[in-house]
One Martini backbone bead per residue (centre of mass of N, CA, C, O) as a GRO file, in nm:
protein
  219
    1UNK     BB    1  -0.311  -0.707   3.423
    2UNK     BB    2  -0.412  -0.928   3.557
    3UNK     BB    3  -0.568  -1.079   3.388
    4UNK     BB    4  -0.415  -1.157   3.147
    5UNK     BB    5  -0.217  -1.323   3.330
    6UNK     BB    6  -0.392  -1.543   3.392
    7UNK     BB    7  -0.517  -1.610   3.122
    8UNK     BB    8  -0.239  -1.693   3.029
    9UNK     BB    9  -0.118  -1.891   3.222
   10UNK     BB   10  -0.369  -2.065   3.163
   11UNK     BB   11  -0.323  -2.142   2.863
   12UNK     BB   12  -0.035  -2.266   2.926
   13UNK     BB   13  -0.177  -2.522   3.118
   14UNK     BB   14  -0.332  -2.615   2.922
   15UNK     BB   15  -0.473  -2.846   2.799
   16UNK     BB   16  -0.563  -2.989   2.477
   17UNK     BB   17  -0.921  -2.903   2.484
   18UNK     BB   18  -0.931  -2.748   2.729
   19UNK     BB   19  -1.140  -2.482   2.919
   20UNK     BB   20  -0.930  -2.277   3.129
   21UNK     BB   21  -1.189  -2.254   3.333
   22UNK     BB   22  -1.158  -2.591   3.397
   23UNK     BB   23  -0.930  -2.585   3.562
   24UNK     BB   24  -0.804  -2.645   3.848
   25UNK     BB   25  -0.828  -2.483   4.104
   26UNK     BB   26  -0.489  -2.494   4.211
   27UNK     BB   27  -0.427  -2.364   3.952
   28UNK     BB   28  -0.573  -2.094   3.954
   29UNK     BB   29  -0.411  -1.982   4.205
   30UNK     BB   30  -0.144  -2.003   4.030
   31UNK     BB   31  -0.223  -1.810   3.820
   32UNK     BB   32  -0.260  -1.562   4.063
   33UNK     BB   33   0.029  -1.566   4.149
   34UNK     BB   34   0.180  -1.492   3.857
   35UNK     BB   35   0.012  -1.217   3.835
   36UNK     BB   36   0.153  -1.093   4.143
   37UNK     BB   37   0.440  -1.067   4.026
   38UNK     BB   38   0.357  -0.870   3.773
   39UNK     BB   39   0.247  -0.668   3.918
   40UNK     BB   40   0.480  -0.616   4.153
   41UNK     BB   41   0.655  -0.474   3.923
   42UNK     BB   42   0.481  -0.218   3.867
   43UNK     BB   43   0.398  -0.135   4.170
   44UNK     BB   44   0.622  -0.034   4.329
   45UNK     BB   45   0.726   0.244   4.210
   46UNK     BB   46   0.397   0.335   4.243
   47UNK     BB   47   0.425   0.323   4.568
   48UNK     BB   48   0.651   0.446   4.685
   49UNK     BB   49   0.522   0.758   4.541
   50UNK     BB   50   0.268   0.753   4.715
   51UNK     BB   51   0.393   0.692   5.016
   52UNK     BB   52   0.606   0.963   5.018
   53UNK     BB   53   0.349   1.183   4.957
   54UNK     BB   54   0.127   1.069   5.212
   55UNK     BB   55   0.343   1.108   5.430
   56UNK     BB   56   0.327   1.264   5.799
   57UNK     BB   57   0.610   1.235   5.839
   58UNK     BB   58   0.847   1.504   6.016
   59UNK     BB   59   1.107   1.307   5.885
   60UNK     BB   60   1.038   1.343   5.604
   61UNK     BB   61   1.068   1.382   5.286
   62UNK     BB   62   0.959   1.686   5.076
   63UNK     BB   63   0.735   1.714   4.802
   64UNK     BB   64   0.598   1.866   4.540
   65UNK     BB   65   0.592   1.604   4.346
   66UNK     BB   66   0.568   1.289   4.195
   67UNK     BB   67   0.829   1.362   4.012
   68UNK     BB   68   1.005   1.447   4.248
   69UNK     BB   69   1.002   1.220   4.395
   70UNK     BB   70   1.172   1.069   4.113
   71UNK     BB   71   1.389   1.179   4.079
   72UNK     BB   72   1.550   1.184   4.354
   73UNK     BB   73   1.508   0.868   4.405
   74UNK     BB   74   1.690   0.838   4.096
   75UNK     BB   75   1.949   1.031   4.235
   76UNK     BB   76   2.031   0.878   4.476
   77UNK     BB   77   1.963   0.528   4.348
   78UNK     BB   78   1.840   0.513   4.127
   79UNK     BB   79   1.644   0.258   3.990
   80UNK     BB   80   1.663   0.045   4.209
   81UNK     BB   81   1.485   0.229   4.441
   82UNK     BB   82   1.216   0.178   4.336
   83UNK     BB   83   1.267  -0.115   4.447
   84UNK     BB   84   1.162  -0.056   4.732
   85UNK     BB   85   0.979  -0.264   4.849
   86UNK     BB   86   0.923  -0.542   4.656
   87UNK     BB   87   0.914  -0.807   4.878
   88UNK     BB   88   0.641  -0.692   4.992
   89UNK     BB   89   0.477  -0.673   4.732
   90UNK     BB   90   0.521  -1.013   4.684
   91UNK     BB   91   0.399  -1.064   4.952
   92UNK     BB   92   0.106  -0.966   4.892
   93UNK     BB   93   0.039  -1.043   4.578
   94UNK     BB   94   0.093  -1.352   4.592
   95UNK     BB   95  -0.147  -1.393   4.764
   96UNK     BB   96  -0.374  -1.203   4.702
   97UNK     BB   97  -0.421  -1.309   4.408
   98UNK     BB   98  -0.523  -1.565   4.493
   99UNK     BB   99  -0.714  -1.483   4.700
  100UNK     BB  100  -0.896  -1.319   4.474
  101UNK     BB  101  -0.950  -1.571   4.271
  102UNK     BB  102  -1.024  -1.758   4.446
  103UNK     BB  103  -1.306  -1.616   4.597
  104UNK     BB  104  -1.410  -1.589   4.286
  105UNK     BB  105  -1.484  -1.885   4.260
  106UNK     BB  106  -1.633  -1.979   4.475
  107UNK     BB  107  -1.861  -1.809   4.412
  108UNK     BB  108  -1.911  -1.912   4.137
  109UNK     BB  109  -1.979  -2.216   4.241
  110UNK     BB  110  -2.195  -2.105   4.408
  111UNK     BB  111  -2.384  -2.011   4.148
  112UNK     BB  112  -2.387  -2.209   3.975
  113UNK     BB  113  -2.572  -2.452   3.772
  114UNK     BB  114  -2.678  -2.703   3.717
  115UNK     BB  115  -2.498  -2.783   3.407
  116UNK     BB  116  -2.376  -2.512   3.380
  117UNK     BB  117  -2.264  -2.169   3.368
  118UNK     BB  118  -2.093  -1.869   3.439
  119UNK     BB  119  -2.307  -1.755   3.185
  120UNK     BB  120  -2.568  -1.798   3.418
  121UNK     BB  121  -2.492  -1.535   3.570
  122UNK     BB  122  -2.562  -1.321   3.696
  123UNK     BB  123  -2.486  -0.969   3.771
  124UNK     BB  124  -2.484  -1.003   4.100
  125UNK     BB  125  -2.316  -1.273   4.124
  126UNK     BB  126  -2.031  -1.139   4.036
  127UNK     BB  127  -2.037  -0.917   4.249
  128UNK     BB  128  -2.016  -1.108   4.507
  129UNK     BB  129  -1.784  -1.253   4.428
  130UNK     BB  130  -1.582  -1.014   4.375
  131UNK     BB  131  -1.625  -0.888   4.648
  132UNK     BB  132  -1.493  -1.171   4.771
  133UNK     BB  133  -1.206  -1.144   4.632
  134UNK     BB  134  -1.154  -0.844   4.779
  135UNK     BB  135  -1.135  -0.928   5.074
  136UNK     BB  136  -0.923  -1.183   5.040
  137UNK     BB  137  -0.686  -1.004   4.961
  138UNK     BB  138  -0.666  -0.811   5.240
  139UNK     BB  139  -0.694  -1.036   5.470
  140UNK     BB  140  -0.424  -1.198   5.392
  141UNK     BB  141  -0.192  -0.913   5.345
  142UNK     BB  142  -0.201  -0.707   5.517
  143UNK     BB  143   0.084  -0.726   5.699
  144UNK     BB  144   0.265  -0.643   5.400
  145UNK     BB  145   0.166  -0.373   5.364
  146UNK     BB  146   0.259  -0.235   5.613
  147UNK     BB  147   0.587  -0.323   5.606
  148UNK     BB  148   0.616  -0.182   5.331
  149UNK     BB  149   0.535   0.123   5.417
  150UNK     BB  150   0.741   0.149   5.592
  151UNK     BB  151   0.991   0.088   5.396
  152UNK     BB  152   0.896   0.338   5.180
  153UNK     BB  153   0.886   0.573   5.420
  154UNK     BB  154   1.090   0.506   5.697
  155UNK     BB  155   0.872   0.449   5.939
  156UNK     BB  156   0.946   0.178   6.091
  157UNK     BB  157   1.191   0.211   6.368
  158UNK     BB  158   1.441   0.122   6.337
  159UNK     BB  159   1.817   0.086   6.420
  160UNK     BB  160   2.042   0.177   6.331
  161UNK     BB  161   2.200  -0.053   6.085
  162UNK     BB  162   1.907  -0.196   6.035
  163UNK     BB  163   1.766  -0.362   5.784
  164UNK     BB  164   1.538  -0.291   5.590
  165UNK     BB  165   1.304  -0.540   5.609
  166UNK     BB  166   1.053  -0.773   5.646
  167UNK     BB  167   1.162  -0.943   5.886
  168UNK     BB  168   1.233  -0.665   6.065
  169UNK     BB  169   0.977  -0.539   6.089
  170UNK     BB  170   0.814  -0.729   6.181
  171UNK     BB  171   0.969  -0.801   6.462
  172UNK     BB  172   0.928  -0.502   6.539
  173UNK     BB  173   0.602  -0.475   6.551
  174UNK     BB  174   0.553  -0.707   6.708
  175UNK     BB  175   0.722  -0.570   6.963
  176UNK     BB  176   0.577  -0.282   6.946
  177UNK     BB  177   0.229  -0.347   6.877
  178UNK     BB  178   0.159  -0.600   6.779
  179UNK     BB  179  -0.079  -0.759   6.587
  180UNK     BB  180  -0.255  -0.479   6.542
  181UNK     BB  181  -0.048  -0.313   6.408
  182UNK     BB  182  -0.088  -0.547   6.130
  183UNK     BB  183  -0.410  -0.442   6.117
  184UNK     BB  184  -0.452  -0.124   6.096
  185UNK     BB  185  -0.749  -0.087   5.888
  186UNK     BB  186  -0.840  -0.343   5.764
  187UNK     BB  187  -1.163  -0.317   5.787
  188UNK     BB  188  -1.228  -0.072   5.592
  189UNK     BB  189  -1.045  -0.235   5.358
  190UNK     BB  190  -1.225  -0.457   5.313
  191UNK     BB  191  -1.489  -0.287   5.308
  192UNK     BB  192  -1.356  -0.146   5.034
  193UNK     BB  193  -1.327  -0.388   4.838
  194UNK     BB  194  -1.617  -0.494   4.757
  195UNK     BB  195  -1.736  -0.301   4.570
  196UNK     BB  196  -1.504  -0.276   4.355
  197UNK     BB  197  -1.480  -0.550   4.263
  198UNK     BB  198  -1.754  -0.588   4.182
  199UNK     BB  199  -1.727  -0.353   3.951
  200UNK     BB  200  -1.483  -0.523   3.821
  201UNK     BB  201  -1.600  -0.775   3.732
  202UNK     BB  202  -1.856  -0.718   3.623
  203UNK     BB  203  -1.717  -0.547   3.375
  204UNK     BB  204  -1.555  -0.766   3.260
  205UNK     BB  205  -1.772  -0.974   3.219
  206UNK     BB  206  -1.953  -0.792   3.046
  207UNK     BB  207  -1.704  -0.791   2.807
  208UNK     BB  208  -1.704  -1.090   2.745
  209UNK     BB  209  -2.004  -1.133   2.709
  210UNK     BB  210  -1.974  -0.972   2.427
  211UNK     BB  211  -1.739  -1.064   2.297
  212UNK     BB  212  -1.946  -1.351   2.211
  213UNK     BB  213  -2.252  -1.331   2.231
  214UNK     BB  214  -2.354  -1.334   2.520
  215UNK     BB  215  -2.573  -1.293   2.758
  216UNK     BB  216  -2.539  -1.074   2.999
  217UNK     BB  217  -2.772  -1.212   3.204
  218UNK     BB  218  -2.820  -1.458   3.162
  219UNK     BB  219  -3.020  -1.756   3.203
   0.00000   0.00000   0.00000
């Protein structure tokens, strides 16, 4: 769902005659940002029932399945249930996937051959890229991913009569745990993600060159 989200933004905000991939860099930050909407919308409540049976705090409810976890979240809260911590989710996704396409940008714009095209990019160059898209995308927001999952799991340890909320968490775990608190983790993460988006990116790009009828390997 990124890809789509953010290349209908790119065709949305192109002038007439000029093509998406060629919008200033600021642009496609901006429709990085728009796909971060679209996909926290999707992601907060399948986040929600992942970090709820996950959790291995001894005073969380356990569920017996993925399904009884979504059953009991609403039938307690309802439907809107579903989307607790969901402004946490917009707060990781939408810098998250700017710097997700912002990195891999970059990293095209420096292995692009002079006067050439992304499609003259071999498909190591484009792994590399990815790489660097997927690192950027947690390195950035990874403090908001943590106070995400506290607010999920109930695991944040405000007291009685506190809204769990991002402001209120995040100044809770700065106060208890201090900036490593926030970071914890971070480094695996990061390291978990290079591999990984190399893979997708590459994937993509080699089915849209394949859809173009472009040569696979490059220029």
């Amino acid at each position: 769902f990124l890809f789509p989200s953010s290349a209908s933004a790119r065709r949305l905000i192109s002038p007439a005659g000029v093509d998406p991939d060629d919008i200033p860099f600021g642009h496609k930050l901006a429709c990085g940002s728009f796909s971060g909407v679209c996909v926290a919308t999707i992601l907060t409540p399948v986040e929600l029932i992942k970090c709820r049976m996950q959790t291995t705090n001894t005073s969380a409810v356990r569920y017996t399945s993925s399904f009884d976890c979504f059953k009991h979240t609403v039938q307690e809260g309802g439907l809107k249930a579903l989307f607790q911590g969901h402004v946490g989710t917009l707060c990781r996704e939408v810098p998250g996937n700017a710097a997700w396409f912002g990195g891999y940008e970059l990293g095209i714009r420096a292995l692009t051959p002079t006067g050439g095209s992304k499609s003259d990019i071999h498909p190591a160059g484009l792994a590399a890229s990815g790489a660097l898209g997927g690192m950027c995308y947690w390195l950035m927001p990874f403090p908001f991913d943590v106070v995400k999952s506290k607010i999920q799991t109930g695991t944040h340890g405000l007291p009685a009569g506190v809204t769990a909320n991002v402001p209120n968490v995040l100044k809770h775990v700065m106060a208890t745990e201090g900036i490593k608190g926030l970071y914890r983790g971070c480094g695996l993460t990061v390291a978990r993600a290079a591999p990984s988006n190399a893979t997708l990116f590459v994937t993509y790009e080699l089915m849209m060159r394949a859809l173009r009828g472009q040569p696979l390997f490059g220029a």
